[in-house]
Each structure stands twice: as C-alpha cells, then as structure tokens.
C-alpha cells in the first residue's frame, strides 16, 4: 500500500422506500447486513456496513426510505434517514429508474438541493429498462440538484457497482480508519436476529400486517453445545393481525420461525434454536420504548 493515503468516511444511502438501498448495501458489503423485501418501508433504522477498497475504509450507512410520515414510528424512521445523511461525508441518493421522478423523490430532491452537502446520484434497477429511457430521467434529476457524480447501477445484478465503489473510495477524506478492518457491521446479534424474523414477516404477510409488527429479541443465550437459543417477541398492533401472524394451528408463525432460523445460522456461525412469541400491544408504534428497542430516537423528545 505504499504511497496511497489512508482514507475513511461515511457514505449515506438515501432515497424513497423500495429504491434498493438495502440491496445495494448488501451487494457492496458482500454480506447480508440489512433486510430486503419487495414491500416499501422495510428498513426501520440505520445499518452500518464497513468495507475496504484499496487504502479506503468505506462506512456505508443504509437508511430507512424517506416518505411522508404519520405514525411516531414513521417519523422516527424518516428522522433516522436524514440524520444519516447529515452525519455523512457523502450522500448517495438512490432513485428507482423504473418509477423515476415521483412526488416522493421530488421532496427528497428539494431538501438535498438546499443542504449544501456533497450529493451523488445512483439510478438503480437499470436492469429493468432500456438505456435510452435513462437519459431523460437523468436530465430531469440533474436539473434539480447539482450532483457531483452520476452512476447507473443494478444493485440486484451488480452492474456498475464496482465503478461506484472505486469512485467512492477515491472521494473519501484522507484519514485513519475508524473501525477495525475485519469488522463488517456494528449491528448487534440480538438486533440482527429480530431483523431476520421481521424480514420473514415482510415476505410472508401482507397489507397492514407487516407495518403493524415489530420484533424484539428477549433473550440470546449461548448453550454448552455451541448453539444459541433465541427468544423473540413479535408485537402486533391489533388482534386480527395476531390471528394472521399465528395462522391456522400456528402454521404461519412456525413457517416464519423456520425460515428465519435457516437464515440466521450462517451470520451467527452456529446452530440456532429460535422461539417466537406473538403478543398484541396496541399503540406500540407510538411508544418511545419500542422505538428505542430497535435503536430509533423518539422524535417527540428533543435530543441533548
Ligand atoms: N430489478 C431490480 N430490483 C431491485 C434492484 N435493487 C433492488 N431491487 C428490488 O427492489 C426491492 C426493494 O429493495 P430494498 O433493498 O429492500 O429497497 P430499500 O430502498 O432498502 O427499501 P426500504 O428499506 O423500504 O426503504 C426488492 O424486491 C429488491 O429485490 C435492482 O437493481 N434491480
Ligand atoms: Mg431498506
């Protein structure tokens, strides 16, 4: 590494819900750190991915999608996204090329335009449409915000991602690495376990059920045989949602548990025993304690 200066910095991935931010984080990190689903508003808090590119340590921050929030949970999610951008050295705006410049994207552009921050644009999902459609879309976006750089990528198949990583690595400020080079995230295992369960809920249930649900790890116990026992509670906002989550004879929650357990073995690097308990707790999405349990700040309490 002679000659090349050490670099390090935070890069926030921001965008409307479903733009592909978490897919891109996982692709860039080469590991599944953040959950992904076809539904909007999957990510609820910031997830850090730590990666090395030559002499640069890139600290990638996946954020919740930015939308017009109503519930306290939603407001906390959107705050977390903007804070991620404000704290970053570089903001990478992801726009879904298929849906283009929607009203939601317009609101984000307005705020970025006045932010005075370094902003790059990545048009994502370019695998889904013809190249000639990308030019007018790019023009309509770049006329709203003075992006430093523009990329066309597919987070799903990796097209353009290596070039983007090289450009990011070269653009970060010079300085020492802030995290050990062998770490890939700061996500605690308990939170990872809850997220993998929530991912299955987003994949296996529909309409308001995934949005009415939160998951908390109650205990995470190493066993003498090298396995781990995880007990998690699924909170639902209404009794109807509880019935759907449990399913006939417990079939749905069993399937959620089975799939989540299968996905946890690899990241936790040991056999997992997973026990799920479904509880009704109306108003959990307005409760500061439930938000803090997943690492969100209460938007109604001023931060010191
Ligand atoms: N075809 C295609 N699909 C993609 C691409 N990137 C992401 N997706 C899909 O888009 C959907 C949303 O992806 P996510 O990564 O969860 O999107 P997100 O921006 O993190 O969404 P929120 O967390 O809800 O804000 C998933 O079904 C992904 O598989 C891409 O490059 N091409
Ligand atoms: Mg996401």
CSV table of C-alpha atoms and ligand atoms in Angstrom, one decimal:
chain,number,residue,atom,x,y,z
A,1,UNK,CA,0.0,0.0,0.0
A,2,UNK,CA,3.0,2.3,-0.4
A,3,UNK,CA,2.2,5.8,-1.4
A,4,UNK,CA,-1.6,5.6,-1.3
A,5,UNK,CA,-3.0,7.7,1.5
A,6,UNK,CA,-5.4,6.0,4.0
A,7,UNK,CA,-8.9,7.3,3.6
A,8,UNK,CA,-12.1,6.8,5.6
A,9,UNK,CA,-15.6,8.3,5.6
A,10,UNK,CA,-19.3,7.8,6.0
A,11,UNK,CA,-21.5,7.4,2.9
A,12,UNK,CA,-25.3,7.6,3.5
A,13,UNK,CA,-27.5,5.6,1.1
A,14,UNK,CA,-30.8,7.6,1.0
A,15,UNK,CA,-33.9,7.5,-1.2
A,16,UNK,CA,-37.6,6.8,-1.4
A,17,UNK,CA,-38.8,3.5,0.1
A,18,UNK,CA,-38.1,0.5,-2.1
A,19,UNK,CA,-35.3,2.2,-4.2
A,20,UNK,CA,-33.0,-0.7,-3.4
A,21,UNK,CA,-30.8,0.9,-0.7
A,22,UNK,CA,-30.5,-2.2,1.4
A,23,UNK,CA,-29.9,-4.4,-1.6
A,24,UNK,CA,-27.0,-2.1,-2.6
A,25,UNK,CA,-25.6,-2.1,1.0
A,26,UNK,CA,-25.6,-5.9,1.0
A,27,UNK,CA,-24.1,-6.0,-2.5
A,28,UNK,CA,-21.3,-3.6,-1.7
A,29,UNK,CA,-20.5,-5.3,1.7
A,30,UNK,CA,-20.6,-8.7,0.1
A,31,UNK,CA,-22.8,-9.9,3.1
A,32,UNK,CA,-26.4,-9.8,4.1
A,33,UNK,CA,-26.4,-7.0,6.7
A,34,UNK,CA,-29.8,-5.3,6.0
A,35,UNK,CA,-33.1,-6.9,5.3
A,36,UNK,CA,-34.7,-6.6,1.9
A,37,UNK,CA,-38.3,-7.1,0.7
A,38,UNK,CA,-40.5,-6.2,-2.3
A,39,UNK,CA,-42.6,-4.0,0.1
A,40,UNK,CA,-41.9,-0.3,0.8
A,41,UNK,CA,-40.6,0.8,4.3
A,42,UNK,CA,-38.8,-2.4,5.1
A,43,UNK,CA,-35.7,-0.8,6.7
A,44,UNK,CA,-36.5,1.0,10.0
A,45,UNK,CA,-33.1,2.1,11.4
A,46,UNK,CA,-29.6,2.9,10.2
A,47,UNK,CA,-27.4,-0.1,9.4
A,48,UNK,CA,-23.7,0.3,9.0
A,49,UNK,CA,-21.6,-1.7,6.5
A,50,UNK,CA,-17.8,-1.5,6.9
A,51,UNK,CA,-15.8,-2.3,3.8
A,52,UNK,CA,-12.3,-1.9,2.4
A,53,UNK,CA,-11.5,-0.7,-1.0
A,54,UNK,CA,-7.8,-0.3,-1.5
A,55,UNK,CA,-6.5,2.1,1.2
A,56,UNK,CA,-10.0,3.3,1.9
A,57,UNK,CA,-12.4,2.2,4.6
A,58,UNK,CA,-15.9,2.9,3.4
A,59,UNK,CA,-18.5,3.3,6.1
A,60,UNK,CA,-21.8,2.7,4.3
A,61,UNK,CA,-25.0,3.7,6.1
A,62,UNK,CA,-28.2,2.1,4.9
A,63,UNK,CA,-31.2,4.3,6.0
A,64,UNK,CA,-35.0,3.9,6.1
A,65,UNK,CA,-36.8,5.2,3.0
A,66,UNK,CA,-37.9,8.8,3.1
A,67,UNK,CA,-41.7,9.3,2.8
A,68,UNK,CA,-44.4,11.5,4.3
A,69,UNK,CA,-44.6,10.1,7.9
A,70,UNK,CA,-47.6,9.9,10.1
A,71,UNK,CA,-47.1,7.5,13.0
A,72,UNK,CA,-44.4,8.1,15.6
A,73,UNK,CA,-42.6,5.1,14.2
A,74,UNK,CA,-42.6,6.5,10.7
A,75,UNK,CA,-41.4,9.9,11.9
A,76,UNK,CA,-38.6,8.3,13.8
A,77,UNK,CA,-37.6,6.3,10.6
A,78,UNK,CA,-37.5,9.4,8.4
A,79,UNK,CA,-35.5,11.3,11.0
A,80,UNK,CA,-33.0,8.5,11.1
A,81,UNK,CA,-32.6,8.7,7.4
A,82,UNK,CA,-32.0,12.5,7.4
A,83,UNK,CA,-29.6,12.2,10.3
A,84,UNK,CA,-27.7,9.5,8.4
A,85,UNK,CA,-27.3,11.9,5.6
A,86,UNK,CA,-26.4,14.9,7.7
A,87,UNK,CA,-23.7,12.9,9.6
A,88,UNK,CA,-22.1,11.5,6.4
A,89,UNK,CA,-19.2,12.8,4.3
A,90,UNK,CA,-21.1,11.9,1.2
A,91,UNK,CA,-24.8,11.3,0.5
A,92,UNK,CA,-25.7,8.8,-2.3
A,93,UNK,CA,-29.2,9.3,-3.5
A,94,UNK,CA,-30.7,6.1,-4.9
A,95,UNK,CA,-33.5,6.5,-7.4
A,96,UNK,CA,-35.5,3.6,-8.8
A,97,UNK,CA,-35.1,4.1,-12.5
A,98,UNK,CA,-38.4,2.2,-13.1
A,99,UNK,CA,-40.6,4.5,-11.1
A,100,UNK,CA,-38.4,7.6,-11.9
A,101,UNK,CA,-39.0,11.1,-10.5
A,102,UNK,CA,-42.1,10.5,-8.3
A,103,UNK,CA,-43.5,13.1,-5.9
A,104,UNK,CA,-41.7,11.3,-3.1
A,105,UNK,CA,-38.4,11.7,-5.0
A,106,UNK,CA,-39.2,15.3,-5.7
A,107,UNK,CA,-39.5,16.1,-2.0
A,108,UNK,CA,-36.1,14.5,-1.3
A,109,UNK,CA,-34.5,16.4,-4.1
A,110,UNK,CA,-35.8,19.7,-2.7
A,111,UNK,CA,-34.3,19.0,0.6
A,112,UNK,CA,-31.0,17.8,-0.8
A,113,UNK,CA,-30.7,20.8,-3.1
A,114,UNK,CA,-30.7,23.2,-0.1
A,115,UNK,CA,-28.5,21.0,2.1
A,116,UNK,CA,-25.1,22.3,1.0
A,117,UNK,CA,-23.8,18.7,1.3
A,118,UNK,CA,-21.9,16.6,-1.2
A,119,UNK,CA,-24.6,14.5,-3.1
A,120,UNK,CA,-24.1,11.8,-5.7
A,121,UNK,CA,-26.9,10.2,-7.7
A,122,UNK,CA,-27.2,6.5,-8.5
A,123,UNK,CA,-30.0,5.4,-10.8
A,124,UNK,CA,-30.8,1.9,-9.6
A,125,UNK,CA,-32.6,-1.0,-11.2
A,126,UNK,CA,-31.2,-0.2,-14.7
A,127,UNK,CA,-31.6,-3.9,-15.5
A,128,UNK,CA,-35.3,-3.3,-15.8
A,129,UNK,CA,-35.4,-0.8,-18.6
A,130,UNK,CA,-33.9,0.2,-21.9
A,131,UNK,CA,-30.8,2.5,-21.7
A,132,UNK,CA,-32.5,5.3,-23.8
A,133,UNK,CA,-35.1,5.8,-21.1
A,134,UNK,CA,-32.3,6.6,-18.6
A,135,UNK,CA,-31.1,9.8,-20.3
A,136,UNK,CA,-34.3,11.9,-20.0
A,137,UNK,CA,-34.7,10.7,-16.4
A,138,UNK,CA,-31.1,11.6,-15.6
A,139,UNK,CA,-31.6,15.0,-17.1
A,140,UNK,CA,-34.8,15.7,-15.1
A,141,UNK,CA,-33.0,14.8,-11.9
A,142,UNK,CA,-29.7,16.6,-12.5
A,143,UNK,CA,-31.5,19.8,-13.3
A,144,UNK,CA,-33.0,19.8,-9.8
A,145,UNK,CA,-29.8,19.0,-7.8
A,146,UNK,CA,-26.1,19.7,-8.6
A,147,UNK,CA,-25.0,16.1,-8.1
A,148,UNK,CA,-21.2,15.8,-8.0
A,149,UNK,CA,-21.3,12.5,-9.9
A,150,UNK,CA,-24.0,10.3,-11.5
A,151,UNK,CA,-24.0,6.4,-11.8
A,152,UNK,CA,-26.2,3.9,-13.5
A,153,UNK,CA,-26.3,0.7,-11.4
A,154,UNK,CA,-28.2,-2.5,-10.7
A,155,UNK,CA,-27.9,-3.4,-7.1
A,156,UNK,CA,-29.6,-6.7,-7.9
A,157,UNK,CA,-27.1,-8.0,-10.5
A,158,UNK,CA,-24.1,-5.8,-9.6
A,159,UNK,CA,-23.8,-3.8,-12.8
A,160,UNK,CA,-21.9,-0.6,-12.2
A,161,UNK,CA,-21.3,-1.3,-8.6
A,162,UNK,CA,-17.6,-1.8,-8.8
A,163,UNK,CA,-17.1,1.5,-10.6
A,164,UNK,CA,-19.3,3.2,-7.9
A,165,UNK,CA,-17.2,1.7,-5.1
A,166,UNK,CA,-13.9,2.8,-6.8
A,167,UNK,CA,-15.2,6.4,-7.1
A,168,UNK,CA,-16.5,6.5,-3.5
A,169,UNK,CA,-13.2,5.1,-2.2
A,170,UNK,CA,-11.3,7.8,-4.1
A,171,UNK,CA,-13.6,10.6,-2.9
A,172,UNK,CA,-13.4,10.0,0.9
A,173,UNK,CA,-11.4,12.3,3.1
A,174,UNK,CA,-7.9,11.3,4.0
A,175,UNK,CA,-7.6,9.9,7.5
A,176,UNK,CA,-7.2,6.8,9.6
A,177,UNK,CA,-9.7,4.0,9.6
A,178,UNK,CA,-12.3,4.5,12.3
A,179,UNK,CA,-13.3,0.8,12.7
A,180,UNK,CA,-11.2,-2.4,12.8
A,181,UNK,CA,-10.6,-3.5,9.2
A,182,UNK,CA,-12.0,-7.0,9.9
A,183,UNK,CA,-15.4,-5.8,11.1
A,184,UNK,CA,-18.3,-5.7,8.7
A,185,UNK,CA,-21.0,-4.1,10.7
A,186,UNK,CA,-21.9,-2.7,14.1
A,187,UNK,CA,-25.2,-4.5,14.2
A,188,UNK,CA,-25.5,-6.5,17.4
A,189,UNK,CA,-26.5,-10.1,17.0
A,190,UNK,CA,-29.7,-9.6,19.0
A,191,UNK,CA,-30.9,-6.9,16.6
A,192,UNK,CA,-29.8,-9.0,13.6
A,193,UNK,CA,-32.0,-11.9,14.9
A,194,UNK,CA,-35.0,-9.6,15.3
A,195,UNK,CA,-34.5,-8.2,11.9
A,196,UNK,CA,-34.3,-11.6,10.2
A,197,UNK,CA,-37.6,-12.5,11.8
A,198,UNK,CA,-39.1,-9.2,10.7
A,199,UNK,CA,-37.9,-9.9,7.1
A,200,UNK,CA,-39.9,-13.1,7.1
A,201,UNK,CA,-42.9,-11.2,8.3
A,202,UNK,CA,-42.5,-8.7,5.4
A,203,UNK,CA,-42.1,-11.6,3.0
A,204,UNK,CA,-44.9,-13.9,4.3
A,205,UNK,CA,-47.7,-11.4,5.4
A,206,UNK,CA,-49.4,-8.6,3.5
A,207,UNK,CA,-51.4,-5.4,3.7
A,208,UNK,CA,-51.1,-3.7,7.1
A,209,UNK,CA,-49.8,-6.8,8.9
A,210,UNK,CA,-46.0,-6.2,8.4
A,211,UNK,CA,-46.4,-2.5,9.2
A,212,UNK,CA,-48.3,-3.3,12.4
A,213,UNK,CA,-45.5,-5.5,13.6
A,214,UNK,CA,-42.2,-5.1,15.5
A,215,UNK,CA,-39.8,-7.7,16.7
A,216,UNK,CA,-37.7,-7.7,19.8
A,217,UNK,CA,-35.1,-10.3,21.0
A,218,UNK,CA,-35.9,-11.1,24.6
A,219,UNK,CA,-33.0,-13.4,25.3
A,220,UNK,CA,-30.0,-14.7,23.4
A,221,UNK,CA,-28.3,-17.5,25.3
A,222,UNK,CA,-25.3,-19.5,24.3
A,223,UNK,CA,-25.6,-23.2,25.1
A,224,UNK,CA,-22.9,-25.5,26.1
A,225,UNK,CA,-23.1,-27.5,22.9
A,226,UNK,CA,-22.1,-24.3,20.9
A,227,UNK,CA,-25.6,-23.5,19.7
A,228,UNK,CA,-27.6,-20.4,20.7
A,229,UNK,CA,-31.2,-20.2,21.9
A,230,UNK,CA,-33.0,-17.0,20.8
A,231,UNK,CA,-36.4,-16.0,22.3
A,232,UNK,CA,-38.1,-13.2,20.4
A,233,UNK,CA,-41.4,-11.4,20.8
A,234,UNK,CA,-43.4,-10.3,17.8
A,235,UNK,CA,-45.6,-7.3,18.8
A,236,UNK,CA,-48.7,-6.6,16.8
A,237,UNK,CA,-51.0,-3.6,16.9
A,238,UNK,CA,-54.3,-5.5,16.6
A,239,UNK,CA,-55.8,-8.8,17.5
A,240,UNK,CA,-56.7,-9.5,13.8
A,241,UNK,CA,-53.0,-9.2,13.0
A,242,UNK,CA,-52.1,-11.6,15.7
A,243,UNK,CA,-54.5,-14.2,14.3
A,244,UNK,CA,-53.0,-13.8,10.8
A,245,UNK,CA,-49.4,-14.0,12.1
A,246,UNK,CA,-50.1,-17.1,14.1
A,247,UNK,CA,-52.1,-18.7,11.3
A,248,UNK,CA,-54.2,-21.8,11.3
A,249,UNK,CA,-53.0,-24.1,14.1
A,250,UNK,CA,-49.8,-21.9,14.4
A,251,UNK,CA,-48.8,-22.7,10.8
A,252,UNK,CA,-47.7,-19.1,9.8
A,253,UNK,CA,-45.6,-18.3,12.8
A,254,UNK,CA,-44.0,-21.8,12.5
A,255,UNK,CA,-43.0,-21.0,8.9
A,256,UNK,CA,-41.7,-17.6,9.9
A,257,UNK,CA,-39.6,-19.2,12.6
A,258,UNK,CA,-38.3,-22.0,10.3
A,259,UNK,CA,-37.2,-19.6,7.6
A,260,UNK,CA,-35.7,-17.1,10.0
A,261,UNK,CA,-33.8,-19.8,11.8
A,262,UNK,CA,-32.4,-21.1,8.4
A,263,UNK,CA,-31.2,-17.6,7.6
A,264,UNK,CA,-29.6,-17.0,11.0
A,265,UNK,CA,-27.2,-20.0,11.1
A,266,UNK,CA,-24.7,-18.5,8.7
A,267,UNK,CA,-24.3,-15.0,10.0
A,268,UNK,CA,-24.3,-16.2,13.6
A,269,UNK,CA,-21.9,-19.0,12.7
A,270,UNK,CA,-23.6,-21.6,14.9
A,271,UNK,CA,-26.8,-23.6,15.1
A,272,UNK,CA,-29.8,-21.6,16.2
A,273,UNK,CA,-32.9,-22.5,18.2
A,274,UNK,CA,-35.5,-19.8,17.7
A,275,UNK,CA,-38.6,-19.4,19.8
A,276,UNK,CA,-41.2,-16.8,18.7
A,277,UNK,CA,-44.0,-15.4,20.9
A,278,UNK,CA,-46.7,-13.2,19.4
A,279,UNK,CA,-48.2,-10.5,21.6
A,280,UNK,CA,-50.8,-7.9,21.0
A,281,UNK,CA,-49.8,-4.4,22.1
A,282,UNK,CA,-51.9,-1.7,20.6
A,283,UNK,CA,-50.1,1.6,20.1
A,284,UNK,CA,-46.6,0.0,20.2
A,285,UNK,CA,-45.8,2.2,17.1
A,286,UNK,CA,-46.4,5.3,19.2
A,287,UNK,CA,-44.3,4.1,22.2
A,288,UNK,CA,-40.8,5.6,22.7
A,289,UNK,CA,-39.6,2.4,24.4
A,290,UNK,CA,-40.5,0.2,21.4
A,291,UNK,CA,-38.7,2.6,19.1
A,292,UNK,CA,-35.6,2.7,21.3
A,293,UNK,CA,-35.6,-1.1,21.4
A,294,UNK,CA,-34.7,-1.0,17.7
A,295,UNK,CA,-32.3,1.8,18.1
A,296,UNK,CA,-34.5,4.7,16.9
A,297,UNK,CA,-34.7,8.1,18.7
A,298,UNK,CA,-38.1,9.2,19.9
A,299,UNK,CA,-39.0,12.1,17.5
A,300,UNK,CA,-41.0,13.8,20.2
A,301,UNK,CA,-38.1,14.1,22.6
A,302,UNK,CA,-35.5,16.7,22.0
A,303,UNK,CA,-32.0,15.2,21.8
A,304,UNK,CA,-29.5,16.6,24.2
B,1,LIG,N1,-34.8,-5.5,-10.7
B,1,LIG,C1,-34.1,-4.9,-9.7
B,1,LIG,N2,-34.7,-5.0,-8.5
B,1,LIG,C2,-34.0,-4.5,-7.4
B,1,LIG,C3,-32.8,-3.8,-7.6
B,1,LIG,N3,-32.3,-3.4,-6.4
B,1,LIG,C4,-33.3,-3.7,-5.5
B,1,LIG,N4,-34.3,-4.4,-6.1
B,1,LIG,C5,-35.5,-4.9,-5.5
B,1,LIG,O1,-36.3,-3.8,-5.0
B,1,LIG,C6,-37.0,-4.2,-3.8
B,1,LIG,C7,-36.7,-3.3,-2.7
B,1,LIG,O2,-35.3,-3.4,-2.3
B,1,LIG,P1,-34.8,-2.9,-0.9
B,1,LIG,O3,-33.3,-3.1,-1.0
B,1,LIG,O4,-35.5,-3.6,0.2
B,1,LIG,O5,-35.1,-1.4,-1.0
B,1,LIG,P2,-34.9,-0.2,0.1
B,1,LIG,O6,-34.6,1.0,-0.6
B,1,LIG,O7,-33.9,-0.7,1.1
B,1,LIG,O8,-36.4,-0.1,0.7
B,1,LIG,P3,-36.8,0.5,2.2
B,1,LIG,O9,-36.0,-0.2,3.2
B,1,LIG,O10,-38.2,0.1,2.3
B,1,LIG,O11,-36.6,1.9,2.1
B,1,LIG,C8,-36.6,-5.7,-3.6
B,1,LIG,O12,-37.6,-6.5,-4.1
B,1,LIG,C9,-35.3,-5.8,-4.3
B,1,LIG,O13,-35.0,-7.1,-4.7
B,1,LIG,C10,-32.2,-3.8,-8.9
B,1,LIG,O14,-31.1,-3.3,-9.2
B,1,LIG,N5,-32.9,-4.3,-9.9
B,2,LIG,MG1,-34.1,-0.9,3.1
